[in-house]
Each structure stands twice: as structure tokens, then as C-alpha cells.
PDB file of C-alpha atoms in Angstrom:
ATOM      1  CA  UNK A   1     -33.857  -8.000   8.874  1.00 50.00           C
ATOM      2  CA  UNK A   2     -31.400  -8.995   6.034  1.00 53.00           C
ATOM      3  CA  UNK A   3     -28.585  -7.919   8.312  1.00 48.00           C
ATOM      4  CA  UNK A   4     -30.176 -10.012  11.226  1.00 49.00           C
ATOM      5  CA  UNK A   5     -30.241 -13.010   9.061  1.00 55.00           C
ATOM      6  CA  UNK A   6     -26.607 -12.439   8.000  1.00 51.00           C
ATOM      7  CA  UNK A   7     -25.476 -12.003  11.644  1.00 53.00           C
ATOM      8  CA  UNK A   8     -27.189 -15.322  12.666  1.00 54.00           C
ATOM      9  CA  UNK A   9     -26.045 -17.246   9.501  1.00 54.00           C
ATOM     10  CA  UNK A  10     -22.403 -16.082   9.954  1.00 53.00           C
ATOM     11  CA  UNK A  11     -22.404 -16.557  13.749  1.00 53.00           C
ATOM     12  CA  UNK A  12     -23.699 -20.350  13.562  1.00 56.00           C
ATOM     13  CA  UNK A  13     -20.954 -20.996  10.686  1.00 55.00           C
ATOM     14  CA  UNK A  14     -18.136 -19.382  12.801  1.00 51.00           C
ATOM     15  CA  UNK A  15     -19.235 -21.380  15.764  1.00 58.00           C
ATOM     16  CA  UNK A  16     -18.419 -24.506  13.709  1.00 53.00           C
ATOM     17  CA  UNK A  17     -15.616 -22.993  11.921  1.00 53.00           C
ATOM     18  CA  UNK A  18     -12.926 -25.538  13.036  1.00 65.00           C
ATOM     19  CA  UNK A  19     -15.153 -28.653  12.126  1.00 65.00           C
ATOM     20  CA  UNK A  20     -16.052 -27.184   8.766  1.00 64.00           C
ATOM     21  CA  UNK A  21     -12.321 -26.275   8.352  1.00 66.00           C
ATOM     22  CA  UNK A  22     -13.188 -22.589   7.088  1.00 57.00           C
ATOM     23  CA  UNK A  23      -9.678 -21.399   7.853  1.00 60.00           C
ATOM     24  CA  UNK A  24      -8.473 -23.716   5.090  1.00 66.00           C
ATOM     25  CA  UNK A  25     -11.019 -22.638   2.678  1.00 66.00           C
ATOM     26  CA  UNK A  26      -9.932 -19.845   0.535  1.00 71.00           C
ATOM     27  CA  UNK A  27     -11.814 -17.306  -1.481  1.00 67.00           C
ATOM     28  CA  UNK A  28     -11.100 -17.138  -5.184  1.00 69.00           C
ATOM     29  CA  UNK A  29     -13.522 -14.303  -6.324  1.00 71.00           C
ATOM     30  CA  UNK A  30     -11.435 -11.628  -8.133  1.00 76.00           C
ATOM     31  CA  UNK A  31     -13.842  -8.859  -7.008  1.00 69.00           C
ATOM     32  CA  UNK A  32     -13.854  -9.899  -3.262  1.00 72.00           C
ATOM     33  CA  UNK A  33      -9.990 -10.156  -3.366  1.00 70.00           C
ATOM     34  CA  UNK A  34      -9.757  -6.859  -4.872  1.00 70.00           C
ATOM     35  CA  UNK A  35     -12.168  -5.431  -2.135  1.00 70.00           C
ATOM     36  CA  UNK A  36      -9.899  -6.725   0.504  1.00 69.00           C
ATOM     37  CA  UNK A  37      -6.874  -5.413  -1.472  1.00 72.00           C
ATOM     38  CA  UNK A  38      -5.041  -8.538  -1.674  1.00 70.00           C
ATOM     39  CA  UNK A  39      -2.450  -8.541  -4.570  1.00 73.00           C
ATOM     40  CA  UNK A  40       0.788  -9.911  -5.242  1.00 72.00           C
ATOM     41  CA  UNK A  41       3.590  -8.076  -3.279  1.00 72.00           C
ATOM     42  CA  UNK A  42       6.230  -8.195  -5.998  1.00 75.00           C
ATOM     43  CA  UNK A  43       6.462  -9.058  -9.598  1.00 84.00           C
ATOM     44  CA  UNK A  44       6.755 -13.114 -10.227  1.00 90.00           C
ATOM     45  CA  UNK A  45      10.601 -13.708 -11.020  1.00 92.00           C
ATOM     46  CA  UNK A  46      11.873 -17.214 -11.749  1.00 94.00           C
ATOM     47  CA  UNK A  47      14.701 -19.359 -13.413  1.00 95.00           C
ATOM     48  CA  UNK A  48      13.849 -21.209 -16.550  1.00 95.00           C
ATOM     49  CA  UNK A  49      14.640 -24.822 -16.534  1.00 94.00           C
ATOM     50  CA  UNK A  50      14.124 -26.033 -20.153  1.00 91.00           C
ATOM     51  CA  UNK A  51      10.474 -26.340 -20.364  1.00 91.00           C
ATOM     52  CA  UNK A  52       9.655 -25.465 -16.676  1.00 95.00           C
ATOM     53  CA  UNK A  53      10.129 -22.662 -14.372  1.00 96.00           C
ATOM     54  CA  UNK A  54      10.687 -22.302 -10.724  1.00 96.00           C
ATOM     55  CA  UNK A  55       9.271 -19.042  -9.688  1.00 95.00           C
ATOM     56  CA  UNK A  56       8.739 -17.102  -6.456  1.00 94.00           C
ATOM     57  CA  UNK A  57       6.104 -14.551  -5.279  1.00 91.00           C
ATOM     58  CA  UNK A  58       5.944 -12.977  -1.993  1.00 88.00           C
ATOM     59  CA  UNK A  59       8.018 -15.682  -0.285  1.00 89.00           C
ATOM     60  CA  UNK A  60       6.200 -18.594  -1.861  1.00 91.00           C
ATOM     61  CA  UNK A  61       7.971 -21.091  -4.311  1.00 94.00           C
ATOM     62  CA  UNK A  62       6.264 -22.425  -7.314  1.00 95.00           C
ATOM     63  CA  UNK A  63       7.274 -25.189  -9.850  1.00 96.00           C
ATOM     64  CA  UNK A  64       5.496 -24.044 -13.148  1.00 93.00           C
ATOM     65  CA  UNK A  65       2.014 -23.102 -11.820  1.00 87.00           C
ATOM     66  CA  UNK A  66       2.030 -25.398  -8.622  1.00 90.00           C
ATOM     67  CA  UNK A  67       3.117 -24.147  -5.262  1.00 90.00           C
ATOM     68  CA  UNK A  68       5.777 -26.293  -3.502  1.00 91.00           C
ATOM     69  CA  UNK A  69       4.343 -27.459  -0.175  1.00 84.00           C
ATOM     70  CA  UNK A  70       6.609 -25.796   2.713  1.00 85.00           C
ATOM     71  CA  UNK A  71       8.872 -23.921   0.257  1.00 88.00           C
ATOM     72  CA  UNK A  72       9.326 -20.266   1.706  1.00 90.00           C
ATOM     73  CA  UNK A  73      11.687 -17.686   1.227  1.00 90.00           C
ATOM     74  CA  UNK A  74      13.285 -15.467  -1.368  1.00 91.00           C
ATOM     75  CA  UNK A  75      14.195 -17.428  -4.262  1.00 94.00           C
ATOM     76  CA  UNK A  76      17.961 -17.342  -4.852  1.00 92.00           C
ATOM     77  CA  UNK A  77      17.962 -19.545  -7.927  1.00 93.00           C
ATOM     78  CA  UNK A  78      17.325 -22.869  -9.372  1.00 95.00           C
ATOM     79  CA  UNK A  79      19.490 -25.236 -11.611  1.00 94.00           C
ATOM     80  CA  UNK A  80      19.276 -28.945 -12.839  1.00 93.00           C
ATOM     81  CA  UNK A  81      21.965 -31.272 -11.459  1.00 90.00           C
ATOM     82  CA  UNK A  82      21.959 -34.452 -13.103  1.00 88.00           C
ATOM     83  CA  UNK A  83      18.415 -35.909 -12.709  1.00 90.00           C
ATOM     84  CA  UNK A  84      17.686 -33.431  -9.760  1.00 92.00           C
ATOM     85  CA  UNK A  85      16.329 -30.056  -9.771  1.00 95.00           C
ATOM     86  CA  UNK A  86      18.120 -27.931  -7.073  1.00 95.00           C
ATOM     87  CA  UNK A  87      16.106 -24.786  -5.681  1.00 95.00           C
ATOM     88  CA  UNK A  88      17.725 -22.333  -3.327  1.00 93.00           C
ATOM     89  CA  UNK A  89      15.898 -19.765  -1.228  1.00 91.00           C
ATOM     90  CA  UNK A  90      17.405 -17.723   1.874  1.00 87.00           C
ATOM     91  CA  UNK A  91      18.612 -20.667   4.216  1.00 87.00           C
ATOM     92  CA  UNK A  92      17.252 -23.567   2.497  1.00 91.00           C
ATOM     93  CA  UNK A  93      17.707 -26.078  -0.526  1.00 92.00           C
ATOM     94  CA  UNK A  94      14.946 -28.086  -1.906  1.00 95.00           C
ATOM     95  CA  UNK A  95      15.653 -30.966  -4.231  1.00 94.00           C
ATOM     96  CA  UNK A  96      12.987 -31.846  -6.896  1.00 96.00           C
ATOM     97  CA  UNK A  97      12.193 -34.542  -9.362  1.00 94.00           C
ATOM     98  CA  UNK A  98      12.204 -33.545 -12.877  1.00 93.00           C
ATOM     99  CA  UNK A  99       8.432 -33.301 -12.436  1.00 93.00           C
ATOM    100  CA  UNK A 100       8.570 -30.948  -9.434  1.00 93.00           C
ATOM    101  CA  UNK A 101       7.852 -33.276  -6.517  1.00 93.00           C
ATOM    102  CA  UNK A 102       9.902 -32.432  -3.481  1.00 93.00           C
ATOM    103  CA  UNK A 103      12.308 -35.129  -2.550  1.00 92.00           C
ATOM    104  CA  UNK A 104      14.202 -33.417   0.534  1.00 92.00           C
ATOM    105  CA  UNK A 105      14.817 -30.132   1.945  1.00 91.00           C
ATOM    106  CA  UNK A 106      18.291 -29.238   3.339  1.00 90.00           C
ATOM    107  CA  UNK A 107      19.219 -26.466   5.679  1.00 86.00           C
ATOM    108  CA  UNK A 108      21.607 -25.172   8.272  1.00 83.00           C
ATOM    109  CA  UNK A 109      20.878 -28.073  10.601  1.00 83.00           C
ATOM    110  CA  UNK A 110      22.264 -30.454   7.679  1.00 82.00           C
ATOM    111  CA  UNK A 111      25.317 -28.383   7.620  1.00 81.00           C
ATOM    112  CA  UNK A 112      24.553 -26.104   4.801  1.00 82.00           C
ATOM    113  CA  UNK A 113      25.657 -22.677   4.756  1.00 87.00           C
ATOM    114  CA  UNK A 114      23.154 -19.716   5.467  1.00 85.00           C
ATOM    115  CA  UNK A 115      22.023 -16.911   3.694  1.00 88.00           C
ATOM    116  CA  UNK A 116      22.031 -18.115   0.009  1.00 89.00           C
ATOM    117  CA  UNK A 117      22.373 -15.411  -2.432  1.00 90.00           C
ATOM    118  CA  UNK A 118      22.989 -17.452  -5.676  1.00 91.00           C
ATOM    119  CA  UNK A 119      23.771 -20.855  -6.905  1.00 92.00           C
ATOM    120  CA  UNK A 120      25.414 -22.544  -9.818  1.00 92.00           C
ATOM    121  CA  UNK A 121      27.246 -25.381 -11.452  1.00 92.00           C
ATOM    122  CA  UNK A 122      31.075 -25.356 -11.926  1.00 90.00           C
ATOM    123  CA  UNK A 123      32.755 -26.889 -15.008  1.00 88.00           C
ATOM    124  CA  UNK A 124      33.197 -30.069 -13.104  1.00 86.00           C
ATOM    125  CA  UNK A 125      29.380 -30.251 -12.538  1.00 87.00           C
ATOM    126  CA  UNK A 126      29.594 -29.584  -8.863  1.00 89.00           C
ATOM    127  CA  UNK A 127      27.013 -27.430  -7.047  1.00 91.00           C
ATOM    128  CA  UNK A 128      28.388 -23.917  -6.100  1.00 91.00           C
ATOM    129  CA  UNK A 129      26.395 -21.598  -3.812  1.00 92.00           C
ATOM    130  CA  UNK A 130      27.260 -18.038  -2.775  1.00 91.00           C
ATOM    131  CA  UNK A 131      26.207 -17.647   0.994  1.00 90.00           C
ATOM    132  CA  UNK A 132      26.441 -14.937   3.774  1.00 88.00           C
ATOM    133  CA  UNK A 133      30.090 -16.043   4.602  1.00 89.00           C
ATOM    134  CA  UNK A 134      31.468 -16.777   1.184  1.00 91.00           C
ATOM    135  CA  UNK A 135      31.231 -19.325  -1.902  1.00 93.00           C
ATOM    136  CA  UNK A 136      30.810 -23.147  -1.060  1.00 92.00           C
ATOM    137  CA  UNK A 137      30.700 -26.445  -3.121  1.00 90.00           C
ATOM    138  CA  UNK A 138      29.163 -29.664  -1.651  1.00 85.00           C
ATOM    139  CA  UNK A 139      29.872 -33.279  -2.115  1.00 83.00           C
ATOM    140  CA  UNK A 140      27.669 -35.505  -4.335  1.00 77.00           C
ATOM    141  CA  UNK A 141      25.265 -36.153  -1.650  1.00 78.00           C
ATOM    142  CA  UNK A 142      25.068 -32.419  -0.663  1.00 80.00           C
ATOM    143  CA  UNK A 143      25.908 -33.291   2.879  1.00 79.00           C
ATOM    144  CA  UNK A 144      29.267 -31.936   3.253  1.00 86.00           C
ATOM    145  CA  UNK A 145      30.212 -28.288   2.434  1.00 89.00           C
ATOM    146  CA  UNK A 146      33.572 -26.551   2.032  1.00 90.00           C
ATOM    147  CA  UNK A 147      34.526 -23.129   1.073  1.00 91.00           C
ATOM    148  CA  UNK A 148      35.997 -22.659  -2.363  1.00 88.00           C
ATOM    149  CA  UNK A 149      37.300 -19.722  -4.728  1.00 88.00           C
ATOM    150  CA  UNK A 150      34.445 -20.014  -7.671  1.00 85.00           C
ATOM    151  CA  UNK A 151      35.862 -20.779 -11.020  1.00 86.00           C
ATOM    152  CA  UNK A 152      34.074 -21.296 -14.302  1.00 88.00           C
ATOM    153  CA  UNK A 153      30.717 -21.138 -12.589  1.00 90.00           C
ATOM    154  CA  UNK A 154      27.398 -21.031 -14.430  1.00 91.00           C
ATOM    155  CA  UNK A 155      25.197 -19.103 -12.308  1.00 93.00           C
ATOM    156  CA  UNK A 156      21.392 -19.426 -12.093  1.00 93.00           C
ATOM    157  CA  UNK A 157      19.727 -16.308 -13.299  1.00 92.00           C
ATOM    158  CA  UNK A 158      16.312 -14.899 -12.394  1.00 93.00           C
ATOM    159  CA  UNK A 159      14.258 -13.229 -14.874  1.00 93.00           C
ATOM    160  CA  UNK A 160      10.770 -12.139 -15.616  1.00 93.00           C
ATOM    161  CA  UNK A 161       8.323 -15.141 -16.233  1.00 93.00           C
ATOM    162  CA  UNK A 162       6.280 -15.462 -19.215  1.00 94.00           C
ATOM    163  CA  UNK A 163       2.868 -13.398 -19.230  1.00 92.00           C
ATOM    164  CA  UNK A 164       0.733 -16.779 -18.978  1.00 93.00           C
ATOM    165  CA  UNK A 165       2.664 -17.915 -16.166  1.00 93.00           C
ATOM    166  CA  UNK A 166       2.698 -14.734 -14.324  1.00 92.00           C
ATOM    167  CA  UNK A 167      -1.158 -14.556 -14.594  1.00 89.00           C
ATOM    168  CA  UNK A 168      -1.395 -17.961 -13.090  1.00 89.00           C
ATOM    169  CA  UNK A 169       1.214 -17.247 -10.071  1.00 90.00           C
ATOM    170  CA  UNK A 170      -0.665 -13.980  -9.099  1.00 87.00           C
ATOM    171  CA  UNK A 171      -4.068 -16.015  -9.085  1.00 85.00           C
ATOM    172  CA  UNK A 172      -2.580 -18.659  -7.199  1.00 80.00           C
ATOM    173  CA  UNK A 173      -1.059 -16.196  -4.644  1.00 82.00           C
ATOM    174  CA  UNK A 174      -4.112 -14.183  -4.272  1.00 81.00           C
ATOM    175  CA  UNK A 175      -6.196 -17.381  -3.905  1.00 70.00           C
ATOM    176  CA  UNK A 176      -4.366 -18.229  -0.669  1.00 70.00           C
ATOM    177  CA  UNK A 177      -4.672 -14.929   0.768  1.00 62.00           C
ATOM    178  CA  UNK A 178      -8.224 -14.917   2.300  1.00 71.00           C
ATOM    179  CA  UNK A 179      -9.990 -17.395   3.984  1.00 65.00           C
ATOM    180  CA  UNK A 180     -13.768 -17.986   4.221  1.00 66.00           C
ATOM    181  CA  UNK A 181     -13.592 -17.771   7.948  1.00 71.00           C
ATOM    182  CA  UNK A 182     -11.904 -14.290   7.695  1.00 68.00           C
ATOM    183  CA  UNK A 183     -14.760 -13.084   5.339  1.00 64.00           C
ATOM    184  CA  UNK A 184     -17.433 -14.597   7.767  1.00 65.00           C
ATOM    185  CA  UNK A 185     -15.908 -13.071  10.810  1.00 67.00           C
ATOM    186  CA  UNK A 186     -15.903  -9.711   9.014  1.00 66.00           C
ATOM    187  CA  UNK A 187     -19.570 -10.028   7.861  1.00 63.00           C
ATOM    188  CA  UNK A 188     -20.462 -10.994  11.310  1.00 58.00           C
ATOM    189  CA  UNK A 189     -18.783  -7.745  12.888  1.00 62.00           C
ATOM    190  CA  UNK A 190     -19.720  -5.756   9.872  1.00 53.00           C
ATOM    191  CA  UNK A 191     -16.147  -4.730   8.899  1.00 52.00           C
ATOM    192  CA  UNK A 192     -16.701  -6.291   5.558  1.00 50.00           C
ATOM    193  CA  UNK A 193     -18.509  -2.732   4.620  1.00 54.00           C
ATOM    194  CA  UNK A 194     -16.118  -0.783   6.612  1.00 53.00           C
ATOM    195  CA  UNK A 195     -17.590   1.858   9.269  1.00 56.00           C
ATOM    196  CA  UNK A 196     -20.946   1.688   7.663  1.00 57.00           C
ATOM    197  CA  UNK A 197     -21.257  -1.911   7.976  1.00 52.00           C
ATOM    198  CA  UNK A 198     -20.230  -1.783  11.627  1.00 58.00           C
ATOM    199  CA  UNK A 199     -22.770   0.933  12.218  1.00 51.00           C
ATOM    200  CA  UNK A 200     -25.456  -1.474  10.701  1.00 57.00           C
ATOM    201  CA  UNK A 201     -24.465  -4.160  12.962  1.00 54.00           C
ATOM    202  CA  UNK A 202     -24.716  -2.016  16.034  1.00 56.00           C
ATOM    203  CA  UNK A 203     -28.101  -0.386  14.906  1.00 60.00           C
ATOM    204  CA  UNK A 204     -29.275  -3.991  14.485  1.00 58.00           C
ATOM    205  CA  UNK A 205     -28.083  -5.034  17.832  1.00 56.00           C
ATOM    206  CA  UNK A 206     -29.711  -2.079  19.534  1.00 61.00           C
ATOM    207  CA  UNK A 207     -33.044  -2.733  17.671  1.00 59.00           C
ATOM    208  CA  UNK A 208     -32.924  -6.364  18.713  1.00 54.00           C
ATOM    209  CA  UNK A 209     -32.373  -5.321  22.323  1.00 58.00           C
ATOM    210  CA  UNK A 210     -35.095  -2.754  22.051  1.00 58.00           C
ATOM    211  CA  UNK A 211     -37.692  -5.317  20.901  1.00 59.00           C
ATOM    212  CA  UNK A 212     -36.624  -7.705  23.689  1.00 57.00           C
ATOM    213  CA  UNK A 213     -36.964  -5.080  26.234  1.00 58.00           C
ATOM    214  CA  UNK A 214     -40.411  -3.965  25.051  1.00 64.00           C
ATOM    215  CA  UNK A 215     -41.543  -7.423  24.848  1.00 58.00           C
ATOM    216  CA  UNK A 216     -40.613  -7.832  28.505  1.00 60.00           C
ATOM    217  CA  UNK A 217     -42.236  -4.606  29.307  1.00 55.00           C
ATOM    218  CA  UNK A 218     -45.584  -5.595  27.555  1.00 58.00           C
ATOM    219  CA  UNK A 219     -45.317  -9.038  29.067  1.00 59.00           C
ATOM    220  CA  UNK A 220     -45.082  -7.634  32.546  1.00 61.00           C
ATOM    221  CA  UNK A 221     -47.742  -4.894  31.969  1.00 61.00           C
ATOM    222  CA  UNK A 222     -50.284  -7.631  30.969  1.00 62.00           C
ATOM    223  CA  UNK A 223     -49.085  -9.901  33.814  1.00 57.00           C
ATOM    224  CA  UNK A 224     -50.195  -7.324  36.377  1.00 55.00           C
ATOM    225  CA  UNK A 225     -53.455  -6.741  34.851  1.00 55.00           C
ATOM    226  CA  UNK A 226     -54.215 -10.341  34.914  1.00 54.00           C
TER     227      UNK A 226
END
């Protein structure tokens, strides 16, 4: 009976999943995340910018403990350039306010060199990047890029993040890895308990079918007697 109730409830919720936004609601329970084997794929590494950190876990970029919306890729580095924080990851650069709000995203479509490996500031205060095809610097608006021979560049360095921040980043990452919709789908199909759960669902379905057929047989039998 309990399995049947779970099947009915999960089926009803899944049927209205789009309206309820179940694919956008995420599970936070540590034991359930452990059950699904959802862990951070790599140790968080980041760049210290004064009292703040820009970090990356599994291709997601974070400012302190807050994920930067739309920022994806392997972190190459982060620096402070004037009143702007510059974050580089693969083929993109994000410009942030000192509080971590995204101002703008620049990519190869805006003329930026692709395949960023590192970034830094030279002795004249200009941004310098190491890209797939060499070293480049940009104008003050980061719109025009030209190749250079790097000299006296202070490169951004990625290091291990503090333990408290690491714990928060791992929690944030795991908390976006399992949607309620997926859990309900697994409950409905019995997959949440592995092969045993699938057999329970199958047996419940067979039992319901047997009850329906026996009910029809009894109804037909009594109908003939009448």
C-alpha cells in the first residue's frame, strides 16, 4: 500500500512538474546527496582579492560563497584592476563590481583572445593575459587586444581556499546537483532504491493489475448469474 501511495503521489507531482518548477528546486539534504553520490568533482581553488575570494568548483565560478550567474569554465585567475574585478575562465572574462556583481561578460565575439591560461597586471597597470596563441594586452576599455612580450607582469595565482569557504563552496555546488524532479522520477520508477526498488514497483503494478482483472472477473460472473 505504501508503495502504491508513493507511485500515485509522485506521478501526480511529476504530471504538474513544469507548473510547480520542480526542475528548478534543488535538494539540500546531505544524506540524500550522498545517496546519489553527488560530490564536488575537484578541490576548490581560487584567487584571494583582499578580503574576498574568487573560486571555482566543477566549472562554476563563485565570488566568496555566491555563485556568479552564467559564469562557467575552468578558472584561470582573478585580479583587481582599478575599481573593477576581472575574472578569467577559458574563453571569457567577467567584469565585477567590488561587491561581486557582474557588470559585463567579454568573449571571443568581442575580440578577446581565446583559451585563457592566466592573467595579470604589468608595471604600467595594464591587463595582460596568456592565451592559446600567446600573450596579449588590452586598452583601458578591454575592447582592443594586441600581442605583447610580457615584462614585469604580476600574475594572478590560484591557491587552496580557506577551510570555511571550502565547506561553503562544496555545499553550494552539491546543492545544485540534484533536482526534486529527478528524485520524484526515481521514486516513481523505483530507481531511488536501485534494483530492489524497481522490483517493488513492478510487483505493485502486477498486484494492481491482478486486482483489476479479478474484480472484472467477479463482476462478469455475478452479471451472468443475475
